[in-house]
């Protein structure tokens, strides 16, 4: 009986799908590499197909993170689309429908070690045997490794409109996977535009699906201070866009907990002492607020930096640090420090008076302030991250466990690692995803260096380690794409981020080279990135398309040297 | 009692909004021009404020288009947002709360003349007196003028969080409005990516709100043929992406009717004889289908043009023309004709044989085919539109009532009008909204001429009439932005289109110059475009932001010559 139904279903669907026209199932998509994004580090696969429509999952229900992950993936494993834009190419596999995947067994070696940190083990091994009643095993050291493995399995499973079933092609599978870099993040700017929690959570979901693990929360900046502090509620009262556009302690805990479930750390950045106009809820800690014209006082309006000569300033900043150190349990804390304009303080009479009274230079005062705040952060058992200006421009001397985030590009990475600092690579001319749209009012073309649109292939094939010694290369802990908020907001952030952040996720997890050290070709990459974009869309992400549908379905005919 | 409630409400809301911080109500937004987009041609306003929360609307309920428009605007008149991102600046007006707008009277001179065409009168006059119990009058010649006037009124009405009421600032108003160009459209490409009807309707809504009046439906192209023809259903069966990704006759009628209600014409473009691979459902009418490599056979894969030597081809094309002539009642019909590659036909042996048998050149055969199809369209009482190649490259001689749509830019406009043709301006380097993202696979920067991102200000301040004689200028019937589909789809079309298509809408309705002929400054424009973008977002449109919120609220501080 079962066989009859099967044959019947298969015949019906073959009829429905027999469209030998321009847009029939792709005849020339070789699927050289599995449709898994990012590509696992080591993988082997066979040529048979398993039906997994009724797969059972065995795991330790006691562990909350694992339990909730399995519940999520029960949905993600089994999407359905009878008319997919990018149909999976079954031609080589559906002749070998050789069995059923009865069970997935998840084995976690250290289920109670659920601290999420730079050294958290995210590795996993996934074995899917080829048998009439197969039992797959996903083995990981930590629950977070298991989360990564579940994602990989979700991308292996394909809905087959022909069979009206969920199938696993290319069994047997043996995948041994682990990230190239431990720090794989995105900077998310909620100061220039406000994002509701729902948008942030959706973004963290998508990060997790791309095996990214750091949500760098650039929460405050000159334009708004949405954080509702317990000690200084007036900061948000005066600095947030409205009483509705804020993040409370409860909101933050919700985001942190949501992210941890998905193997994503939340690293807060406390922007100061530059880009700080929005702290004006405590007016006595401010210098050069909203000078008009702003030129010479800030690189971006409104002007306003913290008054670094005031003890009250240190008191307020440390109070926020104390609150955030609790709310954000992560071991990293971003102390910011970018784009300070000394001229702001040089024109502040209270600071000039202070310098004269204390026989100090402005540089000394600035250095003292910044290092005192950093020390306060370290006392909370946090690793301090700063932008590259601190070492390359202000020449501050900081402990060697400080991590330098570099946005200026290759020279910056070289210089920071030469000084022996660990480094996060965020080169604006490769991985900034907010550029390419000119200036708000008048600039018709993105003609400024480092202001161009970063194409997915530029992100994907970026060599983070170019021209570095081995010792320098070893200091790179990873990278972050950046979604600065001048020209993006909840209406557009997803289409700007995805799939280009996916391209960096691939670079940081899989590397951009194959096992022989040769760069992976973009011709191969787009054959996997296109279906990955489609799968993200199917999951509700408003990702940008990479090409017209015909090219998506006929990539080898489309992507020729003379492509238009 | 009423007064007490009023005073109480006012005091409460003033308390709630008293935030003298960085993001308080804008102190320096001068609102030099009304927040109406596009700007009416003639307007006068006063300094008083009317409460219109309970405005009644008097109109002739007999007329369906008018009746449905009023129903729509009953919602659009009265949005509410207590924490708006761009609060209206009430400072100069709320001291003069001088009355109530009791009634809006809509007077339509010719309510039964509801044909929508190039010469349809869209003008209206809106008078809002300043009185304790005022009666406003919206007078128009046609229902479509009334629709435009309702939109204007919807943009004049502001929700006041302080008063918890909908108010009309700056009464009394006298507006006399009419478009500069009669043809104000957007090209929408549903062949390279498919759009569900819901997306198309939402787009038409947004067009109408921007007072645009032509939806140019580029329905078919090489990559898909979603139209379900009665005579040749095999075209969609083989040429659509799937049985779900099609447009039926019923779908088209639904769109046409939906658009007409909103004063938007639907002009179909039947792409042929180039860009025609997707017609292969009737294989005998095809030449050079999917040649690999495609270089030399098409400018964009897949290759494939209609076989212009076959009588069957003419028969099929005319059959589609016949069906569309019915389904699209508009008097315009776009016969397409762009980017033909002669080499495709030069390599088709059946065509070569035909030419030898008939002692013809390929150019003669091509010209005969194109003109015969055009004549067939004209026999349906349609005005033919073609792309500029027909006159500027193929040197076809066409009747002078043909309209030339020009995508190559100013030279093309000059050349087409020199030949005496009416012209639609769609210069790629100014009003194409799909550019700036490189090529699908490998091109990191948009470094090709005419391939850059067109900034809103470039669209807004584009001089369509540059270097033309008065006679040539008079031949410009209007313009269309273009949303070509290679790199946009339902996930991204709204953020790419809006508010940049709004900028062209302004250019085409209001002109880019003031009443003295001086170009309107972008500094003034952005003060109105930003709130207009916010209002579109409030209406559900995923429009791109134009700046960080602080600049939106403090434009004069933000937009200085040295803007970052």
Tab-separated table of C-alpha atoms in Angstrom, chain B residues 84-266:
chain	number	residue	atom	x	y	z
B	84	UNK	CA	6.534	60.461	15.742
B	85	UNK	CA	10.084	60.302	14.472
B	86	UNK	CA	9.544	63.590	12.649
B	87	UNK	CA	7.161	65.635	14.757
B	88	UNK	CA	5.382	68.449	13.007
B	89	UNK	CA	6.593	71.822	14.173
B	90	UNK	CA	3.593	73.398	15.881
B	91	UNK	CA	5.403	76.265	17.525
B	92	UNK	CA	4.179	78.996	15.225
B	93	UNK	CA	0.662	77.761	14.870
B	94	UNK	CA	-0.771	76.173	17.961
B	95	UNK	CA	-1.285	79.531	19.619
B	96	UNK	CA	-3.916	80.277	17.014
B	97	UNK	CA	-6.332	77.366	17.389
B	98	UNK	CA	-9.038	79.352	15.768
B	99	UNK	CA	-11.752	76.980	14.732
B	100	UNK	CA	-13.051	73.694	13.530
B	101	UNK	CA	-13.183	72.364	10.020
B	102	UNK	CA	-16.672	70.968	10.031
B	103	UNK	CA	-17.116	69.914	6.434
B	104	UNK	CA	-15.190	69.116	3.318
B	105	UNK	CA	-17.253	69.575	0.185
B	106	UNK	CA	-16.030	67.829	-2.947
B	107	UNK	CA	-17.274	69.267	-6.202
B	108	UNK	CA	-16.565	67.457	-9.469
B	109	UNK	CA	-17.533	69.278	-12.632
B	110	UNK	CA	-17.641	66.263	-14.961
B	111	UNK	CA	-18.152	63.269	-12.706
B	112	UNK	CA	-19.041	60.959	-15.584
B	113	UNK	CA	-15.985	61.704	-17.689
B	114	UNK	CA	-13.848	59.079	-16.033
B	115	UNK	CA	-11.648	58.108	-18.952
B	116	UNK	CA	-8.013	58.126	-17.874
B	117	UNK	CA	-5.656	59.288	-20.564
B	118	UNK	CA	-2.780	61.614	-21.393
B	119	UNK	CA	-5.181	64.578	-21.555
B	120	UNK	CA	-7.174	63.743	-18.424
B	121	UNK	CA	-7.544	66.829	-16.287
B	122	UNK	CA	-5.911	66.198	-12.903
B	123	UNK	CA	-6.183	69.767	-11.661
B	124	UNK	CA	-7.968	70.754	-8.503
B	125	UNK	CA	-8.521	73.748	-6.277
B	126	UNK	CA	-8.572	73.337	-2.520
B	127	UNK	CA	-9.882	76.098	-0.310
B	128	UNK	CA	-9.805	75.824	3.464
B	129	UNK	CA	-11.143	78.995	5.072
B	130	UNK	CA	-10.261	80.088	8.563
B	131	UNK	CA	-13.483	80.232	10.560
B	132	UNK	CA	-15.004	78.959	13.809
B	133	UNK	CA	-17.010	76.396	11.849
B	134	UNK	CA	-15.307	76.198	8.503
B	135	UNK	CA	-16.383	74.512	5.307
B	136	UNK	CA	-13.567	73.517	2.940
B	137	UNK	CA	-14.119	73.052	-0.768
B	138	UNK	CA	-12.203	70.719	-3.047
B	139	UNK	CA	-13.168	71.508	-6.621
B	140	UNK	CA	-11.999	69.495	-9.621
B	141	UNK	CA	-13.007	68.984	-13.217
B	142	UNK	CA	-12.674	65.193	-13.001
B	143	UNK	CA	-12.776	62.549	-10.298
B	144	UNK	CA	-9.054	62.091	-10.823
B	145	UNK	CA	-8.436	65.728	-9.961
B	146	UNK	CA	-10.482	65.101	-6.821
B	147	UNK	CA	-8.279	62.091	-5.988
B	148	UNK	CA	-5.182	64.303	-6.282
B	149	UNK	CA	-6.786	66.939	-4.079
B	150	UNK	CA	-7.736	64.388	-1.418
B	151	UNK	CA	-4.101	63.289	-1.284
B	152	UNK	CA	-2.990	66.888	-0.814
B	153	UNK	CA	-5.461	67.398	2.011
B	154	UNK	CA	-4.290	64.163	3.656
B	155	UNK	CA	-0.780	65.604	3.773
B	156	UNK	CA	-1.933	68.945	5.190
B	157	UNK	CA	-3.670	67.274	8.124
B	158	UNK	CA	-1.279	66.674	11.032
B	159	UNK	CA	-1.841	64.576	14.116
B	160	UNK	CA	-0.918	66.606	17.168
B	161	UNK	CA	0.244	64.489	20.103
B	162	UNK	CA	0.028	67.637	22.225
B	163	UNK	CA	-3.643	68.130	21.455
B	164	UNK	CA	-4.498	64.486	20.811
B	165	UNK	CA	-6.340	65.726	17.766
B	166	UNK	CA	-5.966	65.972	14.016
B	167	UNK	CA	-5.302	69.568	13.079
B	168	UNK	CA	-4.890	71.668	9.984
B	169	UNK	CA	-2.097	74.160	10.512
B	170	UNK	CA	-1.613	77.340	8.518
B	171	UNK	CA	-5.233	78.000	7.679
B	172	UNK	CA	-6.592	79.574	5.589
B	173	UNK	CA	-5.313	77.604	2.599
B	174	UNK	CA	-5.784	78.304	-1.064
B	175	UNK	CA	-4.221	75.716	-3.349
B	176	UNK	CA	-4.464	75.628	-7.105
B	177	UNK	CA	-2.693	72.597	-8.425
B	178	UNK	CA	-2.036	70.802	-11.715
B	179	UNK	CA	0.806	68.714	-13.091
B	180	UNK	CA	3.703	70.032	-15.126
B	181	UNK	CA	3.847	66.871	-17.262
B	182	UNK	CA	0.872	64.652	-18.070
B	183	UNK	CA	2.886	61.376	-18.086
B	184	UNK	CA	4.513	60.531	-14.726
B	185	UNK	CA	5.360	56.891	-14.400
B	186	UNK	CA	7.458	54.010	-13.205
B	187	UNK	CA	8.625	51.038	-15.241
B	188	UNK	CA	7.991	47.872	-13.230
B	189	UNK	CA	9.696	44.645	-14.357
B	190	UNK	CA	7.789	41.470	-13.478
B	191	UNK	CA	9.799	39.226	-15.807
B	192	UNK	CA	13.236	39.072	-14.171
B	193	UNK	CA	11.553	38.599	-10.811
B	194	UNK	CA	7.909	37.793	-10.230
B	195	UNK	CA	5.731	40.025	-8.044
B	196	UNK	CA	2.472	38.898	-6.471
B	197	UNK	CA	-0.581	41.082	-7.156
B	198	UNK	CA	-0.509	42.354	-3.589
B	199	UNK	CA	2.964	43.868	-4.148
B	200	UNK	CA	1.878	45.463	-7.416
B	201	UNK	CA	-1.185	46.966	-5.794
B	202	UNK	CA	0.828	48.333	-2.907
B	203	UNK	CA	3.171	49.924	-5.402
B	204	UNK	CA	0.293	51.507	-7.303
B	205	UNK	CA	-1.063	52.903	-4.031
B	206	UNK	CA	2.291	54.503	-3.326
B	207	UNK	CA	2.495	55.884	-6.853
B	208	UNK	CA	-0.899	57.479	-6.414
B	209	UNK	CA	0.125	59.058	-3.117
B	210	UNK	CA	3.034	60.604	-5.040
B	211	UNK	CA	0.611	61.834	-7.724
B	212	UNK	CA	2.168	59.538	-10.326
B	213	UNK	CA	-0.192	58.312	-12.994
B	214	UNK	CA	1.439	55.654	-15.204
B	215	UNK	CA	2.282	52.111	-14.184
B	216	UNK	CA	4.438	50.880	-17.070
B	217	UNK	CA	4.110	47.118	-16.807
B	218	UNK	CA	7.166	45.448	-18.315
B	219	UNK	CA	5.522	42.072	-17.932
B	220	UNK	CA	7.542	39.745	-20.137
B	221	UNK	CA	11.209	39.465	-21.019
B	222	UNK	CA	13.755	36.799	-21.912
B	223	UNK	CA	13.692	35.277	-18.480
B	224	UNK	CA	9.982	34.695	-18.036
B	225	UNK	CA	6.620	34.939	-19.743
B	226	UNK	CA	4.137	35.068	-16.895
B	227	UNK	CA	1.144	36.157	-19.003
B	228	UNK	CA	-1.458	33.410	-19.416
B	229	UNK	CA	-2.666	33.879	-22.962
B	230	UNK	CA	-6.005	32.516	-24.089
B	231	UNK	CA	-4.760	31.790	-27.598
B	232	UNK	CA	-1.324	30.509	-26.600
B	233	UNK	CA	-1.396	29.174	-23.043
B	234	UNK	CA	1.803	27.252	-23.787
B	235	UNK	CA	3.731	30.533	-23.610
B	236	UNK	CA	3.188	30.746	-19.842
B	237	UNK	CA	3.267	26.974	-19.367
B	238	UNK	CA	6.810	26.907	-20.677
B	239	UNK	CA	7.890	30.446	-20.025
B	240	UNK	CA	6.644	31.272	-16.523
B	241	UNK	CA	8.714	30.395	-13.482
B	242	UNK	CA	6.018	28.030	-12.283
B	243	UNK	CA	2.244	27.570	-12.523
B	244	UNK	CA	1.996	29.871	-9.509
B	245	UNK	CA	4.115	32.668	-10.986
B	246	UNK	CA	1.711	33.879	-13.639
B	247	UNK	CA	-0.679	36.731	-14.431
B	248	UNK	CA	-4.079	35.736	-15.727
B	249	UNK	CA	-6.568	37.924	-17.578
B	250	UNK	CA	-8.442	38.243	-14.302
B	251	UNK	CA	-5.270	39.362	-12.493
B	252	UNK	CA	-4.664	42.045	-15.105
B	253	UNK	CA	-8.240	43.303	-14.954
B	254	UNK	CA	-7.930	43.483	-11.189
B	255	UNK	CA	-4.735	45.555	-11.414
B	256	UNK	CA	-6.130	47.852	-14.116
B	257	UNK	CA	-9.270	48.487	-12.116
B	258	UNK	CA	-7.347	48.996	-8.868
B	259	UNK	CA	-5.029	51.459	-10.605
B	260	UNK	CA	-7.813	53.404	-12.289
B	261	UNK	CA	-9.452	53.987	-8.912
B	262	UNK	CA	-6.221	55.690	-7.926
B	263	UNK	CA	-5.790	57.743	-11.082
B	264	UNK	CA	-3.063	55.465	-12.415
B	265	UNK	CA	-2.996	54.230	-15.984
B	266	UNK	CA	-1.574	50.784	-16.696
